[in-house]
């Protein structure tokens, strides 16, 4: 099921008597249970696109639907949407977790009894039950972020917008949030993730969409995108240093040897010849040299500037 749809979104602004095209042509679909990372440099049109998808600003052209409902024509569509914003803008600090959940649950259309029941279940699910009556300002940053997720999910939305969900968290809290995102997606909720922490996007996203100058440059499954930009070279690392005889043989067939222990094979058809030369020495690592999302992102953005 398609949970979030955006088709040919366009938006212009007037700035100093000039027309600025913030978004030129953005189309994007997310299915239930899918995590899509929507990435781009500052000023790329990412925030404007998301605001149009969420029904906050009206597009000049194109349309968006949340669970099949256009939020610009029917505000009830927003009942299907949840959001966790960057920073501490998601909850009231002077209220307790339970009070926040009940307040936002009622605000999002639940009865008080429904909000209370949903809130208690979420506090237990996210390990916050023992802090339910503690003021939010007294909670750790990681607990505050867990509560932000709970508040966003209190009305059981079908689409969740995540803006920098791990920014400012320590390692342990970051791992907790990553597990939460995976768990929420597994429950069937569609997730649109924006972050500048590209390693997080690579680990969590099923699909990557990169926007530049108001247009999507690429949109592919994460593994396919990384494979597309990865080379065909191999890296072989030895447990111990190589003898000079083997080094000479390796260099002679056209591979690079670094520090007498690491071999870079740029031509894939040479890998078996390399392994024959190395036999019977013990290998530590044999791996294909793959690009990571940061390298791909910088490459695409740089090309987009040319």
PDB file of C-alpha atoms in Angstrom:
ATOM      1  CA  UNK A   1       0.000   0.000   0.000  1.00  0.00           C
ATOM      2  CA  UNK A   2       1.272   3.470  -0.912  1.00  0.00           C
ATOM      3  CA  UNK A   3       1.199   5.510   2.299  1.00  0.00           C
ATOM      4  CA  UNK A   4       2.673   8.789   1.017  1.00  0.00           C
ATOM      5  CA  UNK A   5       2.500  10.090  -2.546  1.00  0.00           C
ATOM      6  CA  UNK A   6       3.901  13.256  -4.068  1.00  0.00           C
ATOM      7  CA  UNK A   7       3.568  14.008  -7.766  1.00  0.00           C
ATOM      8  CA  UNK A   8       5.380  16.699  -9.733  1.00  0.00           C
ATOM      9  CA  UNK A   9       5.537  19.175  -6.853  1.00  0.00           C
ATOM     10  CA  UNK A  10       6.576  22.713  -7.730  1.00  0.00           C
ATOM     11  CA  UNK A  11       6.932  25.783  -5.535  1.00  0.00           C
ATOM     12  CA  UNK A  12       8.265  29.279  -6.224  1.00  0.00           C
ATOM     13  CA  UNK A  13       8.876  32.249  -3.941  1.00  0.00           C
ATOM     14  CA  UNK A  14       9.445  35.918  -4.539  1.00  0.00           C
ATOM     15  CA  UNK A  15      12.707  37.164  -3.018  1.00  0.00           C
ATOM     16  CA  UNK A  16      13.962  40.724  -3.595  1.00  0.00           C
ATOM     17  CA  UNK A  17      11.702  41.106  -6.638  1.00  0.00           C
ATOM     18  CA  UNK A  18      13.007  37.871  -8.111  1.00  0.00           C
ATOM     19  CA  UNK A  19      11.245  34.544  -8.559  1.00  0.00           C
ATOM     20  CA  UNK A  20      13.064  31.707  -6.816  1.00  0.00           C
ATOM     21  CA  UNK A  21      12.255  28.106  -7.777  1.00  0.00           C
ATOM     22  CA  UNK A  22      12.514  26.300  -4.445  1.00  0.00           C
ATOM     23  CA  UNK A  23      11.078  23.058  -5.831  1.00  0.00           C
ATOM     24  CA  UNK A  24      11.006  22.393  -9.570  1.00  0.00           C
ATOM     25  CA  UNK A  25       9.762  18.847 -10.001  1.00  0.00           C
ATOM     26  CA  UNK A  26       9.599  16.395  -7.109  1.00  0.00           C
ATOM     27  CA  UNK A  27       7.762  13.084  -7.232  1.00  0.00           C
ATOM     28  CA  UNK A  28       8.098  10.490  -4.496  1.00  0.00           C
ATOM     29  CA  UNK A  29       6.135   7.482  -3.197  1.00  0.00           C
ATOM     30  CA  UNK A  30       6.592   5.560   0.051  1.00  0.00           C
ATOM     31  CA  UNK A  31       4.895   2.253   0.757  1.00  0.00           C
ATOM     32  CA  UNK A  32       3.791   0.966   4.157  1.00  0.00           C
ATOM     33  CA  UNK A  33       6.718  -0.388   6.167  1.00  0.00           C
ATOM     34  CA  UNK A  34       9.313   1.314   3.989  1.00  0.00           C
ATOM     35  CA  UNK A  35      11.999   3.755   5.158  1.00  0.00           C
ATOM     36  CA  UNK A  36      12.997   6.345   2.551  1.00  0.00           C
ATOM     37  CA  UNK A  37      15.876   8.741   3.223  1.00  0.00           C
ATOM     38  CA  UNK A  38      15.264  12.131   1.579  1.00  0.00           C
ATOM     39  CA  UNK A  39      18.684  13.761   1.402  1.00  0.00           C
ATOM     40  CA  UNK A  40      20.071  17.011   0.084  1.00  0.00           C
ATOM     41  CA  UNK A  41      22.388  19.919   0.895  1.00  0.00           C
ATOM     42  CA  UNK A  42      21.076  23.068   2.547  1.00  0.00           C
ATOM     43  CA  UNK A  43      18.894  25.050   0.165  1.00  0.00           C
ATOM     44  CA  UNK A  44      18.171  22.048  -2.060  1.00  0.00           C
ATOM     45  CA  UNK A  45      14.385  22.286  -1.613  1.00  0.00           C
ATOM     46  CA  UNK A  46      14.127  19.396   0.830  1.00  0.00           C
ATOM     47  CA  UNK A  47      12.277  21.245   3.603  1.00  0.00           C
ATOM     48  CA  UNK A  48       9.864  22.929   1.185  1.00  0.00           C
ATOM     49  CA  UNK A  49       9.087  19.551  -0.405  1.00  0.00           C
ATOM     50  CA  UNK A  50       8.396  17.951   2.955  1.00  0.00           C
ATOM     51  CA  UNK A  51       6.154  20.830   4.033  1.00  0.00           C
ATOM     52  CA  UNK A  52       4.103  20.352   0.864  1.00  0.00           C
ATOM     53  CA  UNK A  53       3.883  16.588   1.457  1.00  0.00           C
ATOM     54  CA  UNK A  54       2.747  17.233   5.026  1.00  0.00           C
ATOM     55  CA  UNK A  55       0.065  19.712   3.951  1.00  0.00           C
ATOM     56  CA  UNK A  56       1.760  22.700   5.610  1.00  0.00           C
ATOM     57  CA  UNK A  57       2.231  24.733   2.428  1.00  0.00           C
ATOM     58  CA  UNK A  58       0.312  24.446  -0.807  1.00  0.00           C
ATOM     59  CA  UNK A  59       2.223  23.541  -3.979  1.00  0.00           C
ATOM     60  CA  UNK A  60       1.999  25.797  -7.021  1.00  0.00           C
ATOM     61  CA  UNK A  61       1.650  22.663  -9.104  1.00  0.00           C
ATOM     62  CA  UNK A  62       1.306  18.944  -8.419  1.00  0.00           C
ATOM     63  CA  UNK A  63      -0.337  17.124  -5.547  1.00  0.00           C
ATOM     64  CA  UNK A  64       0.380  15.031  -2.490  1.00  0.00           C
ATOM     65  CA  UNK A  65      -1.607  12.316  -0.714  1.00  0.00           C
ATOM     66  CA  UNK A  66      -1.346  10.736   2.717  1.00  0.00           C
ATOM     67  CA  UNK A  67      -2.968   7.292   2.721  1.00  0.00           C
ATOM     68  CA  UNK A  68      -4.812   8.278  -0.441  1.00  0.00           C
ATOM     69  CA  UNK A  69      -6.112  11.604   0.920  1.00  0.00           C
ATOM     70  CA  UNK A  70      -4.947  14.999  -0.316  1.00  0.00           C
ATOM     71  CA  UNK A  71      -4.130  17.043   2.828  1.00  0.00           C
ATOM     72  CA  UNK A  72      -4.610  20.307   0.933  1.00  0.00           C
ATOM     73  CA  UNK A  73      -8.228  19.375   0.200  1.00  0.00           C
ATOM     74  CA  UNK A  74      -9.058  17.309   3.271  1.00  0.00           C
ATOM     75  CA  UNK A  75      -7.269  18.140   6.543  1.00  0.00           C
ATOM     76  CA  UNK A  76      -8.387  14.764   7.954  1.00  0.00           C
ATOM     77  CA  UNK A  77      -5.399  13.351   6.071  1.00  0.00           C
ATOM     78  CA  UNK A  78      -3.169  14.808   8.785  1.00  0.00           C
ATOM     79  CA  UNK A  79      -4.629  12.318  11.270  1.00  0.00           C
ATOM     80  CA  UNK A  80      -2.605   9.707   9.353  1.00  0.00           C
ATOM     81  CA  UNK A  81       0.655  11.618   9.866  1.00  0.00           C
ATOM     82  CA  UNK A  82       3.159  11.779  12.722  1.00  0.00           C
ATOM     83  CA  UNK A  83       6.416  13.718  13.005  1.00  0.00           C
ATOM     84  CA  UNK A  84       9.582  13.796  15.095  1.00  0.00           C
ATOM     85  CA  UNK A  85      11.355  17.108  14.542  1.00  0.00           C
ATOM     86  CA  UNK A  86      15.018  17.923  15.038  1.00  0.00           C
ATOM     87  CA  UNK A  87      15.931  19.331  18.426  1.00  0.00           C
ATOM     88  CA  UNK A  88      13.560  19.578  21.392  1.00  0.00           C
ATOM     89  CA  UNK A  89      10.430  20.879  19.686  1.00  0.00           C
ATOM     90  CA  UNK A  90       8.325  17.749  20.058  1.00  0.00           C
ATOM     91  CA  UNK A  91       7.119  17.771  23.676  1.00  0.00           C
ATOM     92  CA  UNK A  92       6.378  20.088  26.597  1.00  0.00           C
ATOM     93  CA  UNK A  93       9.266  19.997  29.062  1.00  0.00           C
ATOM     94  CA  UNK A  94       7.270  20.929  32.169  1.00  0.00           C
ATOM     95  CA  UNK A  95       4.789  18.108  31.617  1.00  0.00           C
ATOM     96  CA  UNK A  96       5.460  14.460  32.381  1.00  0.00           C
ATOM     97  CA  UNK A  97       5.685  11.817  29.632  1.00  0.00           C
ATOM     98  CA  UNK A  98       2.194  10.557  30.488  1.00  0.00           C
ATOM     99  CA  UNK A  99       0.753  14.099  30.413  1.00  0.00           C
ATOM    100  CA  UNK A 100       2.430  14.788  27.059  1.00  0.00           C
ATOM    101  CA  UNK A 101       1.005  11.615  25.537  1.00  0.00           C
ATOM    102  CA  UNK A 102      -2.501  12.278  26.802  1.00  0.00           C
ATOM    103  CA  UNK A 103      -2.385  15.919  25.686  1.00  0.00           C
ATOM    104  CA  UNK A 104      -1.113  15.215  22.177  1.00  0.00           C
ATOM    105  CA  UNK A 105      -3.355  12.174  21.817  1.00  0.00           C
ATOM    106  CA  UNK A 106      -6.466  14.273  22.442  1.00  0.00           C
ATOM    107  CA  UNK A 107      -5.062  17.013  20.197  1.00  0.00           C
ATOM    108  CA  UNK A 108      -4.785  14.439  17.404  1.00  0.00           C
ATOM    109  CA  UNK A 109      -8.382  13.318  17.689  1.00  0.00           C
ATOM    110  CA  UNK A 110      -8.392  10.588  20.341  1.00  0.00           C
ATOM    111  CA  UNK A 111     -10.703  10.578  23.327  1.00  0.00           C
ATOM    112  CA  UNK A 112      -9.011  11.040  26.690  1.00  0.00           C
ATOM    113  CA  UNK A 113      -9.492   7.341  27.478  1.00  0.00           C
ATOM    114  CA  UNK A 114      -7.998   6.326  24.099  1.00  0.00           C
ATOM    115  CA  UNK A 115      -5.055   8.697  24.537  1.00  0.00           C
ATOM    116  CA  UNK A 116      -4.380   7.369  28.025  1.00  0.00           C
ATOM    117  CA  UNK A 117      -4.513   3.732  26.891  1.00  0.00           C
ATOM    118  CA  UNK A 118      -2.288   4.366  23.870  1.00  0.00           C
ATOM    119  CA  UNK A 119       0.119   6.430  25.971  1.00  0.00           C
ATOM    120  CA  UNK A 120       0.550   3.727  28.606  1.00  0.00           C
ATOM    121  CA  UNK A 121       1.202   1.122  25.906  1.00  0.00           C
ATOM    122  CA  UNK A 122       3.833   3.325  24.261  1.00  0.00           C
ATOM    123  CA  UNK A 123       5.564   4.100  27.554  1.00  0.00           C
ATOM    124  CA  UNK A 124       5.904   0.369  28.167  1.00  0.00           C
ATOM    125  CA  UNK A 125       6.998  -0.291  24.573  1.00  0.00           C
ATOM    126  CA  UNK A 126       9.783   2.301  24.746  1.00  0.00           C
ATOM    127  CA  UNK A 127      10.918   1.505  28.289  1.00  0.00           C
ATOM    128  CA  UNK A 128       9.668   4.771  29.814  1.00  0.00           C
ATOM    129  CA  UNK A 129       7.007   3.450  32.179  1.00  0.00           C
ATOM    130  CA  UNK A 130       9.175   4.089  35.249  1.00  0.00           C
ATOM    131  CA  UNK A 131       9.556   7.745  34.177  1.00  0.00           C
ATOM    132  CA  UNK A 132       5.895   8.373  33.330  1.00  0.00           C
ATOM    133  CA  UNK A 133       5.432  10.918  36.158  1.00  0.00           C
ATOM    134  CA  UNK A 134       8.843  12.621  35.857  1.00  0.00           C
ATOM    135  CA  UNK A 135       9.011  16.073  34.240  1.00  0.00           C
ATOM    136  CA  UNK A 136      10.456  15.811  30.725  1.00  0.00           C
ATOM    137  CA  UNK A 137      13.143  18.391  31.513  1.00  0.00           C
ATOM    138  CA  UNK A 138      14.593  15.932  34.041  1.00  0.00           C
ATOM    139  CA  UNK A 139      14.936  13.088  31.521  1.00  0.00           C
ATOM    140  CA  UNK A 140      18.095  12.251  29.601  1.00  0.00           C
ATOM    141  CA  UNK A 141      18.380  13.372  25.984  1.00  0.00           C
ATOM    142  CA  UNK A 142      17.875   9.797  24.834  1.00  0.00           C
ATOM    143  CA  UNK A 143      14.705   9.394  26.901  1.00  0.00           C
ATOM    144  CA  UNK A 144      13.384  12.705  25.584  1.00  0.00           C
ATOM    145  CA  UNK A 145      13.878  11.433  22.036  1.00  0.00           C
ATOM    146  CA  UNK A 146      12.105   8.167  22.833  1.00  0.00           C
ATOM    147  CA  UNK A 147       9.209  10.204  24.208  1.00  0.00           C
ATOM    148  CA  UNK A 148       9.154  12.273  21.014  1.00  0.00           C
ATOM    149  CA  UNK A 149       8.692   9.026  19.055  1.00  0.00           C
ATOM    150  CA  UNK A 150       5.933   7.935  21.432  1.00  0.00           C
ATOM    151  CA  UNK A 151       4.103  11.266  21.038  1.00  0.00           C
ATOM    152  CA  UNK A 152       4.374  10.994  17.237  1.00  0.00           C
ATOM    153  CA  UNK A 153       2.890   7.481  17.352  1.00  0.00           C
ATOM    154  CA  UNK A 154       0.180   7.989  19.978  1.00  0.00           C
ATOM    155  CA  UNK A 155      -2.580   8.204  17.337  1.00  0.00           C
ATOM    156  CA  UNK A 156      -1.141   5.297  15.283  1.00  0.00           C
ATOM    157  CA  UNK A 157      -0.214   7.231  12.120  1.00  0.00           C
ATOM    158  CA  UNK A 158       0.446   5.483   8.831  1.00  0.00           C
ATOM    159  CA  UNK A 159       3.234   7.899   7.856  1.00  0.00           C
ATOM    160  CA  UNK A 160       6.030   9.155  10.115  1.00  0.00           C
ATOM    161  CA  UNK A 161       8.300  12.098   9.234  1.00  0.00           C
ATOM    162  CA  UNK A 162      11.702  11.985  10.949  1.00  0.00           C
ATOM    163  CA  UNK A 163      13.919  15.054  10.877  1.00  0.00           C
ATOM    164  CA  UNK A 164      17.445  14.426  12.239  1.00  0.00           C
ATOM    165  CA  UNK A 165      16.206  11.842  14.781  1.00  0.00           C
ATOM    166  CA  UNK A 166      19.709  11.025  16.111  1.00  0.00           C
ATOM    167  CA  UNK A 167      21.260  14.503  16.123  1.00  0.00           C
ATOM    168  CA  UNK A 168      22.987  15.282  19.418  1.00  0.00           C
ATOM    169  CA  UNK A 169      22.504  11.805  20.888  1.00  0.00           C
ATOM    170  CA  UNK A 170      25.279   9.732  22.412  1.00  0.00           C
ATOM    171  CA  UNK A 171      26.215   6.345  20.974  1.00  0.00           C
ATOM    172  CA  UNK A 172      23.871   4.319  23.187  1.00  0.00           C
ATOM    173  CA  UNK A 173      20.870   6.611  22.580  1.00  0.00           C
ATOM    174  CA  UNK A 174      21.600   6.615  18.832  1.00  0.00           C
ATOM    175  CA  UNK A 175      21.512   2.818  18.775  1.00  0.00           C
ATOM    176  CA  UNK A 176      18.204   2.885  20.669  1.00  0.00           C
ATOM    177  CA  UNK A 177      16.682   5.269  18.120  1.00  0.00           C
ATOM    178  CA  UNK A 178      17.913   3.152  15.205  1.00  0.00           C
ATOM    179  CA  UNK A 179      16.229   0.105  16.725  1.00  0.00           C
ATOM    180  CA  UNK A 180      13.031   2.130  17.222  1.00  0.00           C
ATOM    181  CA  UNK A 181      12.983   3.198  13.581  1.00  0.00           C
ATOM    182  CA  UNK A 182      13.391  -0.383  12.405  1.00  0.00           C
ATOM    183  CA  UNK A 183      10.703  -1.583  14.804  1.00  0.00           C
ATOM    184  CA  UNK A 184       8.250   1.122  13.716  1.00  0.00           C
ATOM    185  CA  UNK A 185       8.818   0.340  10.042  1.00  0.00           C
ATOM    186  CA  UNK A 186       8.362  -3.383  10.718  1.00  0.00           C
ATOM    187  CA  UNK A 187       4.970  -2.587  12.251  1.00  0.00           C
ATOM    188  CA  UNK A 188       3.851  -1.222   8.861  1.00  0.00           C
ATOM    189  CA  UNK A 189       4.392   2.524   9.269  1.00  0.00           C
ATOM    190  CA  UNK A 190       5.942   4.345   6.289  1.00  0.00           C
ATOM    191  CA  UNK A 191       8.885   6.541   7.286  1.00  0.00           C
ATOM    192  CA  UNK A 192      10.364   9.558   5.495  1.00  0.00           C
ATOM    193  CA  UNK A 193      13.778  10.258   7.015  1.00  0.00           C
ATOM    194  CA  UNK A 194      15.849  13.413   6.592  1.00  0.00           C
ATOM    195  CA  UNK A 195      19.321  13.612   8.085  1.00  0.00           C
ATOM    196  CA  UNK A 196      22.809  14.963   7.460  1.00  0.00           C
ATOM    197  CA  UNK A 197      24.238  11.889   9.201  1.00  0.00           C
ATOM    198  CA  UNK A 198      24.573   9.846   6.037  1.00  0.00           C
ATOM    199  CA  UNK A 199      25.854   6.734   7.805  1.00  0.00           C
ATOM    200  CA  UNK A 200      22.543   6.636   9.699  1.00  0.00           C
ATOM    201  CA  UNK A 201      20.604   6.979   6.438  1.00  0.00           C
ATOM    202  CA  UNK A 202      22.638   4.172   4.877  1.00  0.00           C
ATOM    203  CA  UNK A 203      21.911   1.847   7.806  1.00  0.00           C
ATOM    204  CA  UNK A 204      18.182   2.579   8.083  1.00  0.00           C
ATOM    205  CA  UNK A 205      16.829   3.411   4.629  1.00  0.00           C
ATOM    206  CA  UNK A 206      15.381   0.904   2.186  1.00  0.00           C
ATOM    207  CA  UNK A 207      15.578   3.562  -0.510  1.00  0.00           C
ATOM    208  CA  UNK A 208      17.532   6.793  -1.008  1.00  0.00           C
ATOM    209  CA  UNK A 209      16.291   9.944  -2.784  1.00  0.00           C
ATOM    210  CA  UNK A 210      18.792  12.793  -3.235  1.00  0.00           C
ATOM    211  CA  UNK A 211      17.520  16.267  -4.109  1.00  0.00           C
ATOM    212  CA  UNK A 212      19.566  19.137  -5.528  1.00  0.00           C
ATOM    213  CA  UNK A 213      18.350  22.547  -6.738  1.00  0.00           C
ATOM    214  CA  UNK A 214      14.713  21.555  -6.368  1.00  0.00           C
ATOM    215  CA  UNK A 215      14.955  18.330  -8.364  1.00  0.00           C
ATOM    216  CA  UNK A 216      15.579  14.713  -7.392  1.00  0.00           C
ATOM    217  CA  UNK A 217      18.943  13.632  -8.817  1.00  0.00           C
ATOM    218  CA  UNK A 218      18.582   9.948  -8.046  1.00  0.00           C
ATOM    219  CA  UNK A 219      16.141   7.606  -6.320  1.00  0.00           C
ATOM    220  CA  UNK A 220      17.156   3.975  -5.860  1.00  0.00           C
ATOM    221  CA  UNK A 221      17.111   1.164  -3.311  1.00  0.00           C
ATOM    222  CA  UNK A 222      20.047   1.704  -0.942  1.00  0.00           C
ATOM    223  CA  UNK A 223      21.960  -1.419  -1.943  1.00  0.00           C
ATOM    224  CA  UNK A 224      21.449  -0.758  -5.645  1.00  0.00           C
ATOM    225  CA  UNK A 225      22.617   2.847  -5.300  1.00  0.00           C
ATOM    226  CA  UNK A 226      25.796   1.800  -3.483  1.00  0.00           C
ATOM    227  CA  UNK A 227      26.498  -0.974  -6.015  1.00  0.00           C
ATOM    228  CA  UNK A 228      25.998   1.441  -8.891  1.00  0.00           C
ATOM    229  CA  UNK A 229      28.724   3.763  -7.608  1.00  0.00           C
ATOM    230  CA  UNK A 230      31.076   1.102  -6.270  1.00  0.00           C
ATOM    231  CA  UNK A 231      34.162   0.057  -8.178  1.00  0.00           C
ATOM    232  CA  UNK A 232      35.191  -3.460  -9.068  1.00  0.00           C
ATOM    233  CA  UNK A 233      38.458  -3.430  -7.119  1.00  0.00           C
ATOM    234  CA  UNK A 234      39.342  -5.844  -4.318  1.00  0.00           C
ATOM    235  CA  UNK A 235      41.289  -5.342  -1.122  1.00  0.00           C
ATOM    236  CA  UNK A 236      43.273  -8.234   0.373  1.00  0.00           C
ATOM    237  CA  UNK A 237      44.781  -7.828   3.833  1.00  0.00           C
ATOM    238  CA  UNK A 238      47.262 -10.339   5.241  1.00  0.00           C
ATOM    239  CA  UNK A 239      47.692 -11.503   8.836  1.00  0.00           C
ATOM    240  CA  UNK A 240      51.469 -10.919   8.586  1.00  0.00           C
ATOM    241  CA  UNK A 241      53.900  -9.057   6.318  1.00  0.00           C
ATOM    242  CA  UNK A 242      54.712 -10.526   2.923  1.00  0.00           C
ATOM    243  CA  UNK A 243      58.119 -11.757   1.856  1.00  0.00           C
ATOM    244  CA  UNK A 244      59.974  -9.924  -0.908  1.00  0.00           C
ATOM    245  CA  UNK A 245      59.557 -12.773  -3.404  1.00  0.00           C
ATOM    246  CA  UNK A 246      55.764 -12.619  -3.226  1.00  0.00           C
ATOM    247  CA  UNK A 247      55.738  -8.815  -3.288  1.00  0.00           C
ATOM    248  CA  UNK A 248      57.804  -8.872  -6.488  1.00  0.00           C
ATOM    249  CA  UNK A 249      55.424 -11.376  -8.104  1.00  0.00           C
ATOM    250  CA  UNK A 250      52.368  -9.324  -7.124  1.00  0.00           C
ATOM    251  CA  UNK A 251      53.779  -6.053  -8.420  1.00  0.00           C
ATOM    252  CA  UNK A 252      54.785  -7.793 -11.637  1.00  0.00           C
ATOM    253  CA  UNK A 253      51.179  -8.800 -12.442  1.00  0.00           C
ATOM    254  CA  UNK A 254      49.967  -5.231 -11.862  1.00  0.00           C
ATOM    255  CA  UNK A 255      48.600  -4.997  -8.322  1.00  0.00           C
ATOM    256  CA  UNK A 256      49.519  -2.543  -5.573  1.00  0.00           C
ATOM    257  CA  UNK A 257      51.090  -3.635  -2.293  1.00  0.00           C
ATOM    258  CA  UNK A 258      50.934  -1.258   0.684  1.00  0.00           C
ATOM    259  CA  UNK A 259      52.970  -1.697   3.894  1.00  0.00           C
ATOM    260  CA  UNK A 260      53.800  -5.257   2.797  1.00  0.00           C
ATOM    261  CA  UNK A 261      50.434  -6.436   4.141  1.00  0.00           C
ATOM    262  CA  UNK A 262      47.631  -4.864   2.054  1.00  0.00           C
ATOM    263  CA  UNK A 263      47.064  -5.633  -1.623  1.00  0.00           C
ATOM    264  CA  UNK A 264      44.792  -3.617  -3.899  1.00  0.00           C
ATOM    265  CA  UNK A 265      43.572  -5.467  -6.987  1.00  0.00           C
ATOM    266  CA  UNK A 266      42.083  -2.996  -9.482  1.00  0.00           C
ATOM    267  CA  UNK A 267      41.340  -5.632 -12.147  1.00  0.00           C
ATOM    268  CA  UNK A 268      38.856  -8.243 -10.863  1.00  0.00           C
ATOM    269  CA  UNK A 269      40.195 -10.978 -13.154  1.00  0.00           C
ATOM    270  CA  UNK A 270      43.526 -10.840 -11.305  1.00  0.00           C
ATOM    271  CA  UNK A 271      42.107 -11.783  -7.902  1.00  0.00           C
ATOM    272  CA  UNK A 272      42.611 -15.546  -8.348  1.00  0.00           C
ATOM    273  CA  UNK A 273      46.190 -15.072  -9.566  1.00  0.00           C
ATOM    274  CA  UNK A 274      46.819 -12.985  -6.460  1.00  0.00           C
ATOM    275  CA  UNK A 275      45.364 -15.684  -4.200  1.00  0.00           C
ATOM    276  CA  UNK A 276      47.535 -18.329  -5.893  1.00  0.00           C
ATOM    277  CA  UNK A 277      50.646 -16.244  -5.185  1.00  0.00           C
ATOM    278  CA  UNK A 278      49.616 -15.787  -1.569  1.00  0.00           C
ATOM    279  CA  UNK A 279      48.863 -19.454  -0.905  1.00  0.00           C
ATOM    280  CA  UNK A 280      49.286 -20.901   1.772  1.00  0.00           C
ATOM    281  CA  UNK A 281      49.658 -17.695   3.823  1.00  0.00           C
ATOM    282  CA  UNK A 282      46.850 -16.719   6.185  1.00  0.00           C
ATOM    283  CA  UNK A 283      44.457 -14.029   4.946  1.00  0.00           C
ATOM    284  CA  UNK A 284      42.871 -11.481   7.278  1.00  0.00           C
ATOM    285  CA  UNK A 285      40.413  -9.737   4.917  1.00  0.00           C
ATOM    286  CA  UNK A 286      39.278 -10.192   1.350  1.00  0.00           C
ATOM    287  CA  UNK A 287      36.642  -7.665   0.397  1.00  0.00           C
ATOM    288  CA  UNK A 288      35.237  -5.777  -2.545  1.00  0.00           C
ATOM    289  CA  UNK A 289      35.919  -2.049  -2.414  1.00  0.00           C
ATOM    290  CA  UNK A 290      32.485  -0.427  -2.059  1.00  0.00           C
ATOM    291  CA  UNK A 291      31.513   3.223  -2.018  1.00  0.00           C
ATOM    292  CA  UNK A 292      29.607   4.524   0.987  1.00  0.00           C
ATOM    293  CA  UNK A 293      26.628   6.866   0.934  1.00  0.00           C
ATOM    294  CA  UNK A 294      28.727   9.888   1.921  1.00  0.00           C
ATOM    295  CA  UNK A 295      30.985   9.450  -1.118  1.00  0.00           C
ATOM    296  CA  UNK A 296      27.995   8.980  -3.410  1.00  0.00           C
ATOM    297  CA  UNK A 297      26.175  12.005  -1.974  1.00  0.00           C
ATOM    298  CA  UNK A 298      29.204  14.291  -2.400  1.00  0.00           C
ATOM    299  CA  UNK A 299      29.794  13.037  -5.935  1.00  0.00           C
ATOM    300  CA  UNK A 300      26.190  13.671  -7.015  1.00  0.00           C
ATOM    301  CA  UNK A 301      25.984  17.070  -5.351  1.00  0.00           C
ATOM    302  CA  UNK A 302      29.290  18.131  -6.908  1.00  0.00           C
ATOM    303  CA  UNK A 303      28.115  17.030 -10.355  1.00  0.00           C
ATOM    304  CA  UNK A 304      24.860  18.916  -9.771  1.00  0.00           C
ATOM    305  CA  UNK A 305      26.846  22.104  -9.214  1.00  0.00           C
ATOM    306  CA  UNK A 306      28.584  21.812 -12.585  1.00  0.00           C
TER     307      UNK A 306
END
